[in-house]
Coordinates of N, CA and C in Angstrom, one line a residue:
M263 N 53.7 48.7 -18.0 CA 52.6 48.0 -16.6 C 52.2 46.7 -16.9
A264 N 52.3 45.9 -15.6 CA 51.9 44.5 -15.8 C 50.7 44.3 -14.8
I265 N 49.7 43.8 -15.3 CA 48.5 43.5 -14.3 C 48.4 41.7 -14.7
S266 N 47.6 41.2 -13.8 CA 47.3 39.6 -14.0 C 45.8 39.4 -14.5
I267 N 45.6 38.7 -15.2 CA 44.1 38.4 -15.6 C 44.3 36.7 -15.5
S268 N 43.5 36.3 -14.6 CA 43.3 34.9 -14.3 C 44.8 34.5 -14.0
N269 N 45.6 35.0 -13.3 CA 46.8 34.7 -12.9 C 47.9 34.7 -13.8
Y270 N 47.6 35.2 -15.0 CA 48.5 35.1 -15.9 C 49.0 36.8 -16.0
P271 N 50.3 37.1 -16.0 CA 50.7 38.3 -16.5 C 50.3 38.9 -17.8
V272 N 49.8 40.2 -17.7 CA 49.6 40.9 -19.2 C 50.3 42.1 -19.1
Y273 N 51.3 42.5 -20.1 CA 52.1 43.8 -20.1 C 51.3 44.8 -21.1
L274 N 51.3 45.8 -20.7 CA 50.3 47.1 -21.2 C 51.4 48.0 -21.6
Q275 N 51.3 48.4 -22.9 CA 52.0 49.4 -23.5 C 51.7 50.7 -22.8
D276 N 53.2 51.5 -22.8 CA 52.9 52.6 -21.9 C 51.9 53.8 -22.5
G277 N 51.2 54.3 -21.5 CA 50.2 55.3 -21.8 C 49.0 54.5 -22.0
L278 N 48.8 53.3 -22.3 CA 47.4 52.7 -22.4 C 46.7 52.4 -20.9
K279 N 45.6 52.8 -20.7 CA 44.9 52.5 -19.5 C 44.0 51.6 -19.7
L280 N 44.1 50.7 -18.7 CA 42.9 49.4 -18.7 C 41.9 49.6 -17.7
D281 N 40.8 49.5 -18.2 CA 39.5 49.4 -17.2 C 39.7 48.4 -16.1
R282 N 40.1 48.5 -15.0 CA 40.3 47.1 -14.1 C 39.0 46.7 -13.5
D283 N 38.1 47.4 -13.3 CA 36.5 47.1 -13.3 C 35.9 45.9 -14.5
C284 N 36.1 46.5 -15.5 CA 35.8 45.9 -16.9 C 36.7 44.3 -16.7
L285 N 37.9 44.4 -16.2 CA 38.6 42.9 -16.2 C 38.1 42.1 -15.2
K286 N 37.6 42.6 -14.0 CA 37.2 41.9 -12.9 C 35.9 41.3 -13.1
S287 N 35.2 42.2 -13.8 CA 33.9 41.4 -14.5 C 33.9 40.4 -15.4
Q288 N 34.7 40.6 -16.5 CA 35.4 39.7 -17.1 C 35.9 38.2 -16.7
E289 N 36.8 38.4 -15.5 CA 37.1 37.3 -14.7 C 35.8 36.6 -14.3
R290 N 34.9 37.5 -13.8 CA 34.0 36.8 -12.7 C 32.7 36.2 -14.0
Q291 N 32.9 36.4 -14.9 CA 31.9 36.0 -15.9 C 32.5 34.5 -16.5
N292 N 33.8 34.8 -16.7 CA 34.5 33.5 -17.1 C 34.3 32.2 -16.1
E293 N 34.7 32.7 -14.8 CA 34.5 32.0 -13.6 C 33.3 31.2 -13.6
G294 N 32.2 32.3 -13.7 CA 30.8 31.7 -13.5 C 30.5 30.7 -14.8
R295 N 31.2 30.9 -16.1 CA 30.8 30.0 -17.0 C 31.7 28.6 -16.8
K296 N 32.6 28.6 -16.2 CA 33.3 27.3 -15.7 C 32.4 26.6 -14.7
V297 N 31.7 27.4 -13.7 CA 30.9 27.0 -12.9 C 29.8 26.3 -13.7
F298 N 29.3 27.0 -14.5 CA 27.9 26.6 -15.3 C 28.0 25.3 -16.2
D299 N 29.3 25.2 -16.7 CA 29.6 24.0 -17.4 C 30.1 22.9 -16.6
R300 N 30.6 23.1 -15.4 CA 30.8 21.9 -14.5 C 29.2 21.6 -14.1
D301 N 28.5 22.2 -13.7 CA 27.2 21.9 -12.8 C 26.4 21.3 -14.0
S302 N 26.4 21.8 -15.4 CA 25.7 21.3 -16.4 C 26.3 19.6 -16.5
L303 N 27.7 19.4 -16.7 CA 28.0 18.2 -16.8 C 27.7 17.4 -15.7
K304 N 27.7 17.7 -14.5 CA 27.3 16.9 -13.5 C 25.6 16.6 -13.7
V305 N 24.9 17.6 -13.9 CA 23.4 17.3 -14.2 C 23.1 16.1 -15.3
S306 N 24.1 16.3 -16.5 CA 23.9 15.3 -17.3 C 24.3 14.0 -16.8
Q307 N 25.4 13.9 -16.1 CA 25.9 12.5 -15.6 C 24.8 12.0 -14.8
L308 N 24.2 12.9 -13.9 CA 23.2 12.5 -13.1 C 21.9 12.0 -13.6
S309 N 21.8 12.6 -14.9 CA 20.5 12.0 -15.7 C 20.9 10.8 -16.3
K310 N 22.1 10.5 -16.6 CA 22.7 9.5 -17.2 C 22.5 8.2 -16.4
N311 N 22.9 8.5 -15.1 CA 22.9 7.4 -14.0 C 21.6 7.2 -13.9
R312 N 20.7 8.3 -13.4 CA 19.3 8.0 -13.4 C 18.5 7.1 -14.2
K313 N 19.0 7.2 -15.7 CA 18.3 6.4 -16.5 C 19.0 4.9 -16.7
I314 N 20.2 4.8 -16.1 CA 20.8 3.5 -16.0 C 20.0 2.7 -14.8
L315 N 20.0 3.4 -13.7 CA 19.4 3.0 -12.6 C 18.1 2.6 -12.6
T316 N 17.2 3.4 -13.3 CA 15.7 3.3 -13.5 C 15.6 1.9 -14.6
D317 N 16.4 1.6 -15.5 CA 16.4 0.7 -16.6 C 16.9 -0.9 -15.7
R318 N 17.6 -0.6 -14.6 CA 18.2 -1.5 -13.9 C 17.3 -2.1 -13.2
I319 N 16.4 -1.2 -12.7 CA 15.1 -1.6 -11.6 C 14.1 -2.3 -12.2
K320 N 14.0 -1.7 -13.7 CA 12.9 -2.3 -14.3 C 13.3 -3.7 -14.9
H321 N 14.4 -4.3 -14.9 CA 14.8 -5.4 -15.5 C 15.4 -6.1 -14.1
T322 N 15.1 -5.8 -12.9 CA 15.5 -6.7 -11.5 C 14.5 -7.3 -11.2
V323 N 14.4 -8.7 -11.0 CA 13.4 -9.6 -11.0 C 13.7 -10.1 -9.4
V324 N 12.6 -9.6 -8.5 CA 12.8 -10.2 -7.1 C 12.0 -11.6 -7.0
Q325 N 12.6 -12.6 -7.0 CA 11.9 -13.9 -6.9 C 11.4 -14.1 -5.3
S326 N 10.1 -13.9 -5.4 CA 9.2 -14.1 -4.1 C 9.0 -15.5 -3.9
A327 N 9.1 -16.0 -2.5 CA 8.7 -17.2 -2.2 C 7.3 -17.3 -2.3
A328 N 6.3 -16.1 -2.5 CA 5.1 -16.3 -2.0 C 4.2 -15.9 -3.4
S329 N 5.1 -15.9 -4.6 CA 4.3 -15.3 -5.6 C 3.0 -16.3 -6.5
L330 N 3.4 -17.6 -6.2 CA 2.4 -18.4 -6.5 C 1.3 -18.6 -5.6
S331 N 1.6 -18.8 -4.4 CA 0.5 -18.8 -3.5 C -0.5 -17.7 -3.5
N332 N 0.1 -16.6 -3.5 CA -0.4 -15.2 -3.7 C -1.6 -15.1 -4.9
M333 N -0.9 -15.8 -6.0 CA -1.9 -15.8 -7.1 C -2.9 -16.8 -7.1
R334 N -2.6 -17.7 -6.4 CA -3.7 -18.8 -6.2 C -4.5 -18.3 -5.2
A335 N -4.0 -17.7 -4.2 CA -5.3 -17.2 -3.2 C -6.2 -16.0 -3.8
G336 N -5.5 -15.3 -4.8 CA -6.6 -14.5 -5.5 C -7.5 -15.1 -6.0
I337 N -7.1 -16.1 -7.0 CA -8.0 -16.7 -7.7 C -9.2 -17.5 -6.8
L338 N -8.5 -18.3 -6.0 CA -9.9 -18.7 -4.7 C -10.4 -17.6 -4.2
K339 N -10.1 -16.5 -4.0 CA -10.9 -15.5 -3.3 C -12.2 -15.1 -4.6
E340 N -11.6 -15.1 -5.7 CA -12.6 -14.7 -6.9 C -13.7 -15.9 -6.8
I341 N -13.1 -17.3 -6.8 CA -14.3 -18.4 -6.8 C -15.1 -18.3 -5.9
G342 N -14.6 -18.0 -4.4 CA -15.5 -18.0 -3.4 C -16.4 -16.8 -3.5
E343 N -16.0 -15.7 -3.9 CA -17.2 -14.6 -4.3 C -18.4 -15.2 -5.2
E344 N -17.7 -15.8 -6.1 CA -18.7 -16.4 -7.0 C -19.7 -17.4 -6.5
K345 N -18.9 -18.5 -6.3 CA -19.9 -19.5 -5.9 C -20.0 -19.7 -4.4
G346 N -19.5 -18.8 -3.5 CA -20.0 -18.8 -2.2 C -19.1 -19.6 -1.2
Q347 N -18.4 -20.6 -2.0 CA -17.3 -21.3 -1.0 C -16.7 -22.0 -2.4
Y348 N -15.5 -22.8 -1.9 CA -14.7 -23.7 -2.8 C -14.4 -24.8 -2.2
G349 N -14.0 -25.9 -3.2 CA -13.7 -27.1 -2.5 C -11.9 -27.4 -3.2
Y350 N -11.5 -28.5 -3.0 CA -10.3 -29.2 -3.4 C -10.1 -29.0 -4.6
S351 N -11.1 -29.4 -5.4 CA -11.1 -29.1 -6.8 C -10.6 -27.8 -7.5
D352 N -11.5 -27.0 -6.8 CA -11.0 -25.7 -7.2 C -9.6 -25.3 -6.6
V353 N -9.1 -25.5 -5.6 CA -7.8 -25.2 -5.3 C -6.8 -25.9 -6.2
V354 N -6.9 -27.3 -6.4 CA -6.1 -27.9 -7.6 C -5.9 -27.2 -9.0
N355 N -7.4 -26.8 -9.4 CA -7.3 -26.0 -10.5 C -6.8 -24.4 -10.5
A356 N -6.9 -23.8 -9.0 CA -6.3 -22.6 -9.0 C -4.7 -22.5 -9.1
C357 N -4.3 -23.9 -8.6 CA -2.9 -24.0 -8.6 C -2.2 -24.1 -9.8
G358 N -2.8 -24.7 -10.6 CA -2.4 -25.1 -12.2 C -2.3 -23.7 -13.0
L359 N -3.5 -23.2 -12.5 CA -3.6 -21.9 -13.4 C -2.3 -20.9 -13.0
S360 N -2.4 -20.9 -11.8 CA -1.3 -20.0 -11.2 C 0.0 -20.3 -11.8
Y361 N 0.4 -21.4 -11.8 CA 1.7 -21.8 -12.5 C 1.6 -21.8 -14.0
A362 N 1.0 -21.7 -14.7 CA 0.8 -21.6 -16.1 C 1.0 -19.7 -16.4
K363 N 0.2 -19.0 -15.5 CA 0.2 -17.6 -15.6 C 1.7 -16.9 -15.2
L364 N 2.3 -17.6 -14.3 CA 3.6 -17.0 -14.0 C 4.5 -17.6 -14.6
Y365 N 4.5 -18.8 -15.4 CA 5.4 -19.3 -16.6 C 5.0 -18.2 -17.6
S366 N 4.0 -18.1 -18.2 CA 4.1 -16.9 -19.2 C 4.5 -15.7 -18.9
E367 N 4.4 -15.3 -17.7 CA 4.9 -13.8 -17.5 C 6.5 -13.9 -17.8
I368 N 7.1 -15.2 -17.4 CA 8.7 -15.6 -17.3 C 8.8 -15.3 -18.9
E369 N 8.1 -16.0 -19.7 CA 8.5 -16.1 -21.1 C 8.4 -14.9 -21.8
K370 N 7.4 -13.9 -21.3 CA 7.2 -12.7 -22.0 C 8.4 -11.6 -21.6
R371 N 8.9 -12.1 -20.6 CA 10.3 -11.3 -20.2 C 11.5 -11.6 -21.0
Y372 N 11.6 -12.8 -21.7 CA 12.6 -13.2 -22.4 C 12.3 -13.2 -23.7
D373 N 10.9 -12.7 -24.3 CA 10.9 -12.6 -25.7 C 12.0 -11.9 -26.3
N374 N 12.5 -10.8 -25.9 CA 13.5 -10.0 -26.6 C 14.8 -10.6 -26.2
E375 N 15.2 -11.2 -27.1 CA 16.8 -11.8 -26.6 C 17.9 -10.8 -26.1
Q376 N 17.5 -9.6 -26.7 CA 18.7 -8.5 -26.2 C 18.5 -7.9 -24.9
E377 N 17.1 -8.3 -24.4 CA 16.9 -7.8 -22.9 C 17.7 -8.6 -22.1
R378 N 18.1 -8.0 -20.7 CA 18.6 -8.9 -19.7 C 18.3 -8.6 -18.5
Y379 N 18.0 -9.5 -17.6 CA 17.4 -9.5 -16.3 C 18.4 -9.7 -15.1
Y380 N 18.1 -9.2 -14.1 CA 19.1 -9.3 -12.7 C 18.3 -9.8 -11.6
N381 N 19.1 -10.5 -10.9 CA 18.7 -10.7 -9.4 C 18.7 -9.5 -8.6
A382 N 18.3 -9.6 -7.4 CA 18.3 -8.5 -6.5 C 19.7 -8.2 -5.9
D383 N 20.7 -9.1 -6.1 CA 22.1 -9.0 -5.8 C 23.0 -8.6 -7.0
D384 N 22.2 -8.0 -8.2 CA 22.8 -7.6 -9.4 C 23.6 -8.8 -10.1
T385 N 23.2 -10.0 -10.0 CA 23.7 -10.9 -10.6 C 22.8 -11.3 -11.9
L386 N 23.3 -11.6 -13.0 CA 22.4 -12.0 -14.3 C 21.6 -13.0 -13.8
L387 N 20.3 -12.9 -14.2 CA 19.4 -14.0 -14.1 C 19.1 -14.6 -15.7
T388 N 18.6 -15.8 -15.6 CA 18.2 -16.4 -16.9 C 17.0 -17.2 -16.9
K389 N 16.3 -17.0 -17.9 CA 14.8 -18.0 -18.1 C 15.0 -19.2 -17.2
E390 N 16.2 -20.0 -17.3 CA 16.3 -21.2 -17.0 C 15.8 -21.1 -15.2
E391 N 16.8 -20.3 -14.7 CA 16.8 -20.3 -13.3 C 15.3 -19.8 -12.6
E392 N 14.7 -18.9 -13.6 CA 13.5 -18.4 -13.1 C 12.4 -19.5 -13.3
I393 N 12.3 -20.4 -14.1 CA 11.4 -21.6 -14.3 C 12.1 -22.7 -12.9
E394 N 13.2 -22.8 -12.7 CA 13.3 -23.6 -11.6 C 13.0 -22.9 -10.5
W395 N 12.9 -21.5 -10.3 CA 12.4 -21.2 -8.8 C 10.8 -21.5 -8.9
L396 N 10.2 -21.2 -10.4 CA 8.7 -21.6 -10.2 C 8.4 -23.1 -9.7
D397 N 9.1 -24.0 -10.2 CA 9.0 -25.3 -10.4 C 9.1 -25.6 -8.7
M398 N 10.1 -24.8 -8.1 CA 10.3 -25.0 -6.7 C 9.1 -24.6 -5.9
Q399 N 8.5 -23.6 -6.1 CA 7.3 -22.9 -5.5 C 6.3 -23.6 -5.5
Y400 N 6.1 -24.2 -6.8 CA 5.0 -25.6 -7.0 C 5.2 -26.6 -6.1
E401 N 6.3 -27.0 -6.2 CA 6.5 -28.2 -5.0 C 6.1 -28.0 -3.6
Q402 N 6.7 -26.8 -3.1 CA 6.3 -26.5 -1.9 C 4.9 -26.0 -1.8
E403 N 4.2 -25.6 -2.7 CA 2.7 -25.4 -2.5 C 2.0 -26.6 -2.3
V404 N 2.5 -27.9 -3.3 CA 1.9 -29.0 -3.1 C 1.9 -29.6 -1.7
E405 N 3.3 -29.5 -1.3 CA 3.6 -30.1 -0.1 C 2.7 -29.5 1.0
W406 N 2.6 -28.1 1.1 CA 1.7 -27.4 2.0 C 0.5 -27.8 2.0
Q407 N -0.3 -27.9 1.0 CA -1.6 -28.4 0.7 C -1.8 -29.6 1.3
K408 N -0.9 -30.7 0.7 CA -1.1 -31.9 1.6 C -0.6 -32.2 3.2
S409 N 0.0 -31.2 3.8 CA 0.0 -30.9 4.9 C -1.1 -30.4 5.6
C410 N -1.5 -29.5 5.1 CA -3.1 -28.9 5.7 C -4.1 -29.9 5.7
A411 N -4.1 -30.9 4.5 CA -5.3 -31.8 4.5 C -5.0 -33.0 5.6
R412 N -3.5 -33.1 5.8 CA -3.1 -34.3 6.5 C -3.5 -33.8 7.9
I413 N -3.4 -32.6 8.8 CA -3.5 -32.0 9.8 C -5.0 -32.0 10.2
A414 N -5.7 -31.4 9.0 CA -7.3 -31.4 9.0 C -7.7 -32.9 9.4
A415 N -7.3 -33.6 8.6 CA -7.9 -35.3 8.8 C -7.5 -35.8 10.2
Q416 N -6.3 -35.6 10.7 CA -5.9 -36.1 11.9 C -6.8 -35.4 13.0
G417 N -7.3 -34.4 12.8 CA -8.5 -33.8 13.9 C -9.8 -34.1 13.5
Q418 N -10.2 -34.4 12.3 CA -11.4 -35.1 12.4 C -11.3 -36.5 12.8
A419 N -10.2 -37.3 12.4 CA -10.2 -38.5 12.9 C -10.2 -38.9 14.5
F420 N -9.6 -37.7 15.1 CA -9.5 -37.7 16.6 C -10.8 -37.5 17.4
Q421 N -11.7 -36.5 16.5 CA -12.9 -36.4 17.0 C -14.0 -37.3 16.6
G422 N -13.5 -38.5 15.9 CA -14.4 -39.2 15.6 C -15.5 -39.0 14.3
N423 N -15.3 -37.8 13.5 CA -15.8 -37.5 12.6 C -15.7 -38.2 11.1
I424 N -14.4 -38.8 11.0 CA -14.2 -39.9 10.0 C -13.7 -41.0 10.8
P425 N -13.7 -42.1 9.9 CA -13.6 -43.5 10.4 C -11.9 -43.6 10.6
E426 N -11.4 -42.9 9.5 CA -10.1 -43.3 9.3 C -9.3 -42.2 8.5
M427 N -7.9 -42.2 8.7 CA -7.2 -41.3 8.0 C -7.3 -41.3 6.5
P428 N -7.6 -40.4 5.7 CA -7.7 -40.5 4.4 C -6.3 -40.6 3.6
T429 N -5.3 -41.4 3.9 CA -4.1 -41.5 3.5 C -4.1 -41.5 1.9
K430 N -4.8 -42.6 1.5 CA -5.0 -42.8 -0.1 C -5.3 -41.5 -0.8
E431 N -6.2 -40.7 -0.6 CA -6.8 -39.5 -1.0 C -5.8 -38.5 -1.0
I432 N -5.1 -38.3 0.1 CA -4.2 -37.2 0.1 C -2.8 -37.6 -0.9
E433 N -2.6 -38.8 -1.1 CA -1.5 -39.1 -2.1 C -2.1 -38.6 -3.3
E434 N -3.2 -39.3 -3.5 CA -4.0 -38.9 -4.9 C -4.1 -37.3 -4.9
L435 N -4.0 -36.8 -4.0 CA -4.4 -35.1 -4.2 C -2.9 -34.7 -4.6
E436 N -1.9 -35.2 -4.2 CA -0.5 -34.7 -4.7 C -0.6 -35.1 -6.3
D437 N -0.8 -35.9 -6.7 CA -1.0 -36.2 -8.0 C -1.8 -35.3 -8.9
A438 N -2.9 -35.1 -8.3 CA -4.0 -34.3 -8.8 C -3.0 -32.8 -9.2
F439 N -2.3 -32.5 -8.1 CA -1.7 -30.9 -8.4 C -0.8 -31.1 -9.4
Y440 N 0.0 -32.0 -9.7 CA 1.0 -32.1 -10.9 C 0.2 -32.4 -12.2
Q441 N -0.9 -33.1 -12.0 CA -1.6 -33.2 -13.2 C -2.4 -31.9 -13.8
A442 N -2.8 -31.4 -12.8 CA -3.2 -29.7 -13.1 C -2.2 -29.0 -13.7
R443 N -0.9 -29.0 -13.1 CA 0.1 -28.2 -13.7 C 0.3 -28.5 -15.2
D444 N 0.5 -29.7 -15.7 CA 0.8 -30.2 -16.8 C -0.7 -29.7 -17.5
A445 N -1.8 -30.0 -17.2 CA -3.0 -29.7 -18.0 C -3.0 -28.3 -18.6
Y446 N -2.6 -27.3 -17.2 CA -3.0 -25.8 -17.5 C -1.6 -25.4 -18.5
M447 N -0.5 -26.1 -18.5 CA 0.7 -25.6 -19.1 C 0.3 -26.0 -20.8
K448 N -0.4 -26.9 -21.1 CA -1.0 -27.4 -22.1 C -1.8 -26.5 -22.9
L449 N -2.7 -26.0 -21.8 CA -3.7 -25.2 -22.2 C -3.1 -23.7 -22.4
Y450 N -2.0 -23.6 -21.8 CA -1.4 -22.2 -22.0 C -0.6 -22.1 -23.7
N451 N -0.2 -23.1 -23.8 CA 0.5 -23.5 -24.9 C -0.6 -23.5 -26.2
E452 N -1.6 -23.8 -26.1 CA -2.6 -23.7 -27.1 C -3.4 -22.3 -27.1
S453 N -3.6 -22.0 -26.0 CA -4.1 -20.4 -25.9 C -3.3 -19.4 -26.6
K454 N -1.9 -19.6 -26.4 CA -0.9 -18.7 -26.8 C -0.9 -18.8 -28.6
Q455 N -1.0 -20.0 -28.9 CA -1.1 -20.0 -30.5 C -2.4 -19.6 -31.0
A456 N -3.4 -19.8 -30.3 CA -4.7 -19.2 -30.6 C -5.0 -17.7 -30.4
G457 N -4.1 -17.0 -29.8 CA -4.4 -15.8 -29.3 C -5.3 -15.8 -28.4
R458 N -5.6 -16.6 -27.4 CA -6.8 -16.5 -26.5 C -5.9 -16.3 -25.0
P459 N -6.7 -15.6 -24.3 CA -6.3 -15.4 -23.0 C -6.3 -16.7 -21.9
L460 N -5.7 -17.1 -20.9 CA -5.4 -18.3 -20.2 C -6.5 -18.1 -19.0
A461 N -7.5 -18.8 -19.1 CA -8.6 -18.6 -18.0 C -8.7 -19.8 -17.1
L462 N -9.5 -19.6 -15.9 CA -9.8 -20.8 -15.1 C -10.5 -21.8 -15.7
Q463 N -10.6 -23.2 -15.7 CA -11.1 -24.2 -15.9 C -11.8 -25.0 -15.0
N464 N -12.8 -26.0 -15.2 CA -13.1 -26.8 -14.4 C -12.8 -28.3 -14.6
F465 N -11.5 -28.4 -15.0 CA -10.9 -29.7 -14.8 C -11.1 -30.6 -13.8
A466 N -11.3 -31.8 -14.0 CA -11.6 -33.0 -13.0 C -10.1 -33.8 -12.8
F467 N -9.4 -33.7 -12.0 CA -8.3 -34.5 -11.8 C -8.6 -35.5 -10.9
A468 N -8.3 -36.9 -10.8 CA -8.4 -37.9 -10.1 C -9.9 -38.2 -9.9
N469 N -10.2 -38.7 -9.0 CA -11.9 -39.3 -9.1 C -12.6 -38.4 -8.1
S470 N -14.1 -38.3 -8.1 CA -14.5 -37.5 -7.3 C -14.6 -37.9 -5.9
R471 N -14.4 -39.1 -5.5 CA -14.7 -39.8 -4.1 C -13.4 -38.9 -3.3
M472 N -12.4 -38.7 -3.9 CA -11.1 -38.3 -3.3 C -11.6 -36.9 -3.1
Y473 N -12.2 -36.0 -3.6 CA -12.8 -34.7 -3.5 C -13.7 -34.9 -2.4
E474 N -14.4 -35.5 -2.2 CA -15.9 -35.7 -1.5 C -15.1 -36.0 0.0
M475 N -14.4 -37.0 0.0 CA -13.6 -37.2 1.2 C -12.7 -35.8 1.6
L476 N -12.0 -35.3 1.1 CA -11.1 -34.4 1.4 C -12.0 -32.9 1.8
D477 N -13.1 -32.9 1.1 CA -14.0 -31.9 1.3 C -14.5 -31.6 2.8
R478 N -14.8 -33.1 3.2 CA -15.3 -33.2 4.5 C -14.5 -33.1 5.6
L479 N -13.3 -32.6 5.3 CA -12.2 -32.3 6.5 C -12.7 -30.9 7.2
G480 N -13.6 -30.1 6.9 CA -13.7 -29.0 7.7 C -13.9 -27.9 6.6
N481 N -13.7 -26.6 7.1 CA -13.8 -25.5 6.4 C -12.7 -25.1 5.8
L482 N -12.6 -25.5 4.3 CA -11.3 -25.1 3.6 C -11.1 -23.9 3.5
Q483 N -11.8 -23.1 3.3 CA -11.4 -21.3 3.1 C -10.7 -20.8 4.4
E484 N -10.7 -21.6 5.6 CA -10.0 -21.2 7.0 C -8.6 -21.3 6.5
R485 N -8.3 -22.8 6.1 CA -7.1 -23.3 6.1 C -6.2 -23.1 4.6
V486 N -7.0 -22.8 3.4 CA -6.4 -22.5 2.4 C -6.3 -21.1 2.3
K487 N -5.5 -20.2 2.4 CA -5.7 -18.7 2.2 C -4.3 -18.4 1.7

């Protein structure tokens, strides 16, 4: 007599009875084991893929055009809450500190040479590219601050509140921003070697007359946010 087990013929000796229910139960168990093993493999692969995805997300850097201006705005908000108001000297210092802080974050990411970071489009990102992006942000911030000062000065000159456009002072303001960046980068390197946190200073860049002239242009808090 021949019966099939998992589609394979099995020949039984004459006179030997086989419990068909037992065979069917065994087949179901074997099939269930296959399904279990297949599902376990899928779960294992999904867990592995999830770990890879989580690691990639952790190492993906979204280069925001507003990261520097947002940090600067946060620093100025703290200054305003503490002092009641802030002037262009505070803006210059806040920008310099923001640059140094963002630079320090970039350096920390690349402390481990084995770590790899990626752009949002999954292309490899380098430390040099991040610093180049930060430099571009700072340049745009400086141009924006100059534009704000120029527009405010034009309005004040039109209303007769100031005798003439402070063209020289606005150009000096640009120099002050880049002096601030250099000064805070120097402070960052010194602080890193000494193990001190990087903090806001009251550095004086350019001359006091420039700040006095620019601070007369109106409510800075309404323009620099």
